[in-house]
CSV table of C-alpha atoms in Angstrom, one decimal:
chain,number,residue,atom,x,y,z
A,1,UNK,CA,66.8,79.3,141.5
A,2,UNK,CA,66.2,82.9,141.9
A,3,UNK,CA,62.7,84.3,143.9
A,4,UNK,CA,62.0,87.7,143.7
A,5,UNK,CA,59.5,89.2,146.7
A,6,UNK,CA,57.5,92.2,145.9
A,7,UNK,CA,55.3,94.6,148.6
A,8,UNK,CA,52.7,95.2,148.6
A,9,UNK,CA,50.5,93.7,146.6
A,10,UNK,CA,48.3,96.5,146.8
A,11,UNK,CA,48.9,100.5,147.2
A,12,UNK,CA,46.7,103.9,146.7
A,13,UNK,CA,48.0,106.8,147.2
A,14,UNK,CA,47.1,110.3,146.3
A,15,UNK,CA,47.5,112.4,143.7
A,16,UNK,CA,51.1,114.1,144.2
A,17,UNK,CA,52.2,112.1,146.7
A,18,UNK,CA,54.9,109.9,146.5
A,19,UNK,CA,55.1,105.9,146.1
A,20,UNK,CA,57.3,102.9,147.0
A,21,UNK,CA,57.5,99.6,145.9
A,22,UNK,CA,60.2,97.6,147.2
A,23,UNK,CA,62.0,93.7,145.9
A,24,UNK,CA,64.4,91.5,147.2
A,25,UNK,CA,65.8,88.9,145.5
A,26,UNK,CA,67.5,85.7,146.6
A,27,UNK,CA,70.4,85.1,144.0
A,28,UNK,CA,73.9,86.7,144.7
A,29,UNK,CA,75.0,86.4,141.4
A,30,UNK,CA,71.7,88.5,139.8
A,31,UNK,CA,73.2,91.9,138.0
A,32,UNK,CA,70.4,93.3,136.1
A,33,UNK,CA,66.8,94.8,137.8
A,34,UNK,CA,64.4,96.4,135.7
A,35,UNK,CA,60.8,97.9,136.3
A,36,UNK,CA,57.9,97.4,134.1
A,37,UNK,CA,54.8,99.0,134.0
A,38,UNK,CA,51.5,97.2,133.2
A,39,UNK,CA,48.3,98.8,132.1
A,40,UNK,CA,44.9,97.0,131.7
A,41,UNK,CA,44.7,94.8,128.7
A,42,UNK,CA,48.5,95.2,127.6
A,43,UNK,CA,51.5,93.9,127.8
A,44,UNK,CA,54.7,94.5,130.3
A,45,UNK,CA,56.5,98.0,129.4
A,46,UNK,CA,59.9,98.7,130.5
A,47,UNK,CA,60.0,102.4,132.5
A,48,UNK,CA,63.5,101.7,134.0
A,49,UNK,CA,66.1,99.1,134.9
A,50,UNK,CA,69.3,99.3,137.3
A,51,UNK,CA,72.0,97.2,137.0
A,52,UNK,CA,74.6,95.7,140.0
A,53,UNK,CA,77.4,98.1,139.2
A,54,UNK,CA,75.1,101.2,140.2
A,55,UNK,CA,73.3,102.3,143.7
A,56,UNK,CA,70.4,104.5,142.6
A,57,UNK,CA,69.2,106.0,138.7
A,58,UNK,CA,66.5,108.6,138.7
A,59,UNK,CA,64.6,109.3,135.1
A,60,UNK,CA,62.8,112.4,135.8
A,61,UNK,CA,60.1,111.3,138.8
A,62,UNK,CA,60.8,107.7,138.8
A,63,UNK,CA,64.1,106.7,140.6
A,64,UNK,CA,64.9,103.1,141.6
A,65,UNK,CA,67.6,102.0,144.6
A,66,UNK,CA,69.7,99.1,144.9
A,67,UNK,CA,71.3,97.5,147.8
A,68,UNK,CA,73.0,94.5,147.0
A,69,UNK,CA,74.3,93.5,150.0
A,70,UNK,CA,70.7,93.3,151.2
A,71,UNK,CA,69.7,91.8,148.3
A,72,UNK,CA,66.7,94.3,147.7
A,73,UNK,CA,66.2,97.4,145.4
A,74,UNK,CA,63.2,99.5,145.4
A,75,UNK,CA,61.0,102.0,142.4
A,76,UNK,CA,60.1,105.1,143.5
A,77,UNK,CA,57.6,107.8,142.1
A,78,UNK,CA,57.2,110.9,143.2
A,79,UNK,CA,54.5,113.4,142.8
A,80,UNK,CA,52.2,111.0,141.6
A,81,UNK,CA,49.6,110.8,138.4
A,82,UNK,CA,46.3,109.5,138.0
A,83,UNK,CA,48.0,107.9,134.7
A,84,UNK,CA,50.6,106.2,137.3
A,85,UNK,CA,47.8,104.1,138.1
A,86,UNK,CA,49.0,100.4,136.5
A,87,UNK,CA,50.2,96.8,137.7
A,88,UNK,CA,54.0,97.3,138.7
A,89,UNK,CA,56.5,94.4,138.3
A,90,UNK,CA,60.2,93.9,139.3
A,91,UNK,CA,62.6,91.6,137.9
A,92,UNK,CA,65.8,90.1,139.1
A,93,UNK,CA,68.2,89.0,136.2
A,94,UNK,CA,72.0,87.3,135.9
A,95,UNK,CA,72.0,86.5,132.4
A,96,UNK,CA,71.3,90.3,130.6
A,97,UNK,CA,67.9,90.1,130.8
A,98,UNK,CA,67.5,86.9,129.7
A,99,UNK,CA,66.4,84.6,132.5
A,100,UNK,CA,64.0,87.2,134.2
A,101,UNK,CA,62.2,86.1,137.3
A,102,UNK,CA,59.3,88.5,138.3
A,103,UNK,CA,58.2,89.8,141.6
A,104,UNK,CA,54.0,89.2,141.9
A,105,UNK,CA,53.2,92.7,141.1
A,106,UNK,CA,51.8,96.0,142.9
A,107,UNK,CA,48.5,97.1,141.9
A,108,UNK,CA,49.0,101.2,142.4
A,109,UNK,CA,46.0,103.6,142.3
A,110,UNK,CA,46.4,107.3,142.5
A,111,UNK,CA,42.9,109.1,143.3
A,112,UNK,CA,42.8,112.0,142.0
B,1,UNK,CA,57.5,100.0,114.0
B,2,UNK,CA,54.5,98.3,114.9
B,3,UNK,CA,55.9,96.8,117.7
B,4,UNK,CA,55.7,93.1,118.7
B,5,UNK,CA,52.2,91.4,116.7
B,6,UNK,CA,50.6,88.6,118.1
B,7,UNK,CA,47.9,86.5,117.4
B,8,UNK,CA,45.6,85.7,118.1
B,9,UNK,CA,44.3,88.1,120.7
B,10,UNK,CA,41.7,85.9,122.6
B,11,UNK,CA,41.2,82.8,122.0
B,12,UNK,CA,38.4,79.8,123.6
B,13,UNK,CA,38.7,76.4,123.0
B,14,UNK,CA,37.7,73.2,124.2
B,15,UNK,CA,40.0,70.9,126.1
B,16,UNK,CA,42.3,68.6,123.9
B,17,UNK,CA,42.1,70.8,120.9
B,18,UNK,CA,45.5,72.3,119.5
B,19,UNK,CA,46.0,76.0,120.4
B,20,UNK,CA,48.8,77.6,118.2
B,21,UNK,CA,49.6,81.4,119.1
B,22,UNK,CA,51.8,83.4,116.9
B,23,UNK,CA,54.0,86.3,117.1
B,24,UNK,CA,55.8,88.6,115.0
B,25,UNK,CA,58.9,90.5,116.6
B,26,UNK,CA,60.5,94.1,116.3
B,27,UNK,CA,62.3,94.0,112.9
B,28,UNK,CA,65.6,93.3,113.6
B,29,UNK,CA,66.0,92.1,117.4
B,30,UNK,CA,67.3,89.1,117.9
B,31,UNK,CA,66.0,87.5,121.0
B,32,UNK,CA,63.0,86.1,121.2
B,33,UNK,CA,60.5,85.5,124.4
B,34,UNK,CA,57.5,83.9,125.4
B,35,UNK,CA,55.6,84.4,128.9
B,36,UNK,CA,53.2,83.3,130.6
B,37,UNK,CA,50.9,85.5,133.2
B,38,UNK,CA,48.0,83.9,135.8
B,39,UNK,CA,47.1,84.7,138.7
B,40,UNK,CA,48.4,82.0,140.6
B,41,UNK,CA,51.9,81.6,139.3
B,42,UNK,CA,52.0,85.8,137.9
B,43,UNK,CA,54.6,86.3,134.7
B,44,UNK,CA,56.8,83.4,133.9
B,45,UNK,CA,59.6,82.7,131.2
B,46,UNK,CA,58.9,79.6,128.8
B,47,UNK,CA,61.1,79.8,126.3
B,48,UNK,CA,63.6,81.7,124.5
B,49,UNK,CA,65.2,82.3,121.2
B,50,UNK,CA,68.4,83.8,119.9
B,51,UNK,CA,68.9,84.4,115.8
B,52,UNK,CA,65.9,81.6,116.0
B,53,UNK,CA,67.9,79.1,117.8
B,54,UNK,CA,66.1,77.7,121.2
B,55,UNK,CA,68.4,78.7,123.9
B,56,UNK,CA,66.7,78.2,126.7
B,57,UNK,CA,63.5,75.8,127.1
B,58,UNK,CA,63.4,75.3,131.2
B,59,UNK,CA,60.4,77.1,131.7
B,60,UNK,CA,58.2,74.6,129.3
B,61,UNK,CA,55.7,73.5,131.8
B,62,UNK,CA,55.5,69.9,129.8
B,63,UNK,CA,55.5,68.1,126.9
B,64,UNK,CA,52.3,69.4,125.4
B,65,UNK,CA,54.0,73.0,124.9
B,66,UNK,CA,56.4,73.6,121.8
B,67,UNK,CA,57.5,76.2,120.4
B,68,UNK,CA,59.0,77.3,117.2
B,69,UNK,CA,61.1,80.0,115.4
B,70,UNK,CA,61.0,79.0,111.4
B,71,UNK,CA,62.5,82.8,110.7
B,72,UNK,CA,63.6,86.1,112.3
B,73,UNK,CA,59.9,87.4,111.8
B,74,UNK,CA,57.8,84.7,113.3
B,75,UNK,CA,57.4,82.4,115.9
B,76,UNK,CA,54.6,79.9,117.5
B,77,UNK,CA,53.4,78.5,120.6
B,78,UNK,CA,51.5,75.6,120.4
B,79,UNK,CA,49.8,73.4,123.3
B,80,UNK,CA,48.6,70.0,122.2
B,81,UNK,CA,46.3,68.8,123.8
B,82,UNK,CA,45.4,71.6,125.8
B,83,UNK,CA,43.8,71.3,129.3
B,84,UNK,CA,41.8,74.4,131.3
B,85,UNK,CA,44.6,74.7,133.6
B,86,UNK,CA,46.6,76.2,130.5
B,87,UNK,CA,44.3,79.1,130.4
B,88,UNK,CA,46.8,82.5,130.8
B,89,UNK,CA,47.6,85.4,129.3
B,90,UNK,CA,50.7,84.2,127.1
B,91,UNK,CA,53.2,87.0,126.0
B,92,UNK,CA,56.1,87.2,123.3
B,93,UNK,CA,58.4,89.9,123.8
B,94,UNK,CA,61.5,90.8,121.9
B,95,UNK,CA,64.9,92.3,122.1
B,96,UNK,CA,68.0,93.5,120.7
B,97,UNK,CA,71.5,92.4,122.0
B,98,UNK,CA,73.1,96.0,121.9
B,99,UNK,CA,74.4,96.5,125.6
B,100,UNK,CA,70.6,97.3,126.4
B,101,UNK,CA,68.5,94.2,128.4
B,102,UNK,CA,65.1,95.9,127.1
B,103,UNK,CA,61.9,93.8,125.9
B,104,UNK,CA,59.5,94.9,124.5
B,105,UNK,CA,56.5,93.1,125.0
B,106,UNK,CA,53.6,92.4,122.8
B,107,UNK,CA,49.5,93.0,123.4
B,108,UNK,CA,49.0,89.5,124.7
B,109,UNK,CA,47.1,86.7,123.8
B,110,UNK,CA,44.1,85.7,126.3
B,111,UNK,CA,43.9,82.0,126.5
B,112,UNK,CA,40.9,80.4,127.6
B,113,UNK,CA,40.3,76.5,127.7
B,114,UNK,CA,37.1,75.1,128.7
């Protein structure tokens, strides 16, 4: 089945510099990625996907990158936020969404 | 909308009791999801439902999880008998087939078994 990697675990940064968290995935036949963003005490919140037909989609400062023939894609955030600070999970998908495996998470902290 | 409603939000109980956790989707989505997030294992698929059909069960650790979709607005989780190592944060999450993967997850419920 499909395993989704995810580094780091950890990462602090500081406020208006950038972050990266980068996946790789082990399924060929995955076609959907998305990002979601957890804060304490709530659930997973979707703040942008990427599917296998596409390289790179940017939504104002978050932007995520796809390399399928590496099997990896990565979320970046630039100029970063003290309200940036959350649990970050990827997810690796062949069946729209529907059979999402998750990456273990990145715990990002930006000090203000 | 209110988003996805479940409940209960925290919940203790002593192992071998029944745990039933309940969730109320986004009006009108059609899928249906429930997780489950630990520490060791980190945000897994159980189940999942399509117009309140089961599609996909694979990701029911055993035999003491079942779940349920009686309607379009509700669903249930239920553990019997539960054991401490099914203490998680379980999650429903729904979505709407429209071209556009998003779910939208609900607040969680916190599962503790002692």
């Amino acid at each position: 089945g499909e395993n989704v990697e995810q580094h780091p675990s950890t990462l602090s940064v500081q406020e208006g510099d950038s972050a990266v968290i980068k996946c790789t995935y082990s399924d060929s036949a995955s076609n959907y990625f998305p990002w979601y963003k957890q804060e304490l005490g709530k659930g997973p919140q979707l703040i942008i996907d990427i599917r296998s037909n596409v390289g790179e989609k940017k939504d104002q400062r978050i932007a995520v990158t796809l390399n399928k023939t590496a099997k990896h894609f990565s979320l970046h955030i630039t100029e970063t936020q003290p309200e940036d600070s959350a649990v970050y999970f990827c997810a690796a998908s062949k069946r729209g969404g529907n059979d999402m495996r998750f990456g273990a998470g990145t715990r990002l902290t930006v000090k203000p | 909308d209110a988003g996805v409603i479940q409940s209960p939000r925290h919940e203790v109980t002593e192992m071998g009791q029944e745990v039933t956790l309940r969730c109320k989707p986004i009006s009108g989505h059609d899928y249906l999801f429930w997780y489950r997030q630990t520490m060791m294992r980190g945000l897994e698929l159980l189940i999942y439902f399509n117009n309140n059909v089961p599609i996909d069960d694979s990701g029911m650790p055993e035999d003491r999880f079942s779940a349920k979709m009686p309607n379009a607005s509700f669903s249930t989780l239920k553990i019997q008998p539960s054991e401490p190592r099914d203490s998680a944060v379980y999650f429903c999450a729904s979505s709407l087939w429209s071209g556009a993967y998003e779910q939208y997850f609900g607040p969680g419920t916190r599962l503790t078994v002692t």
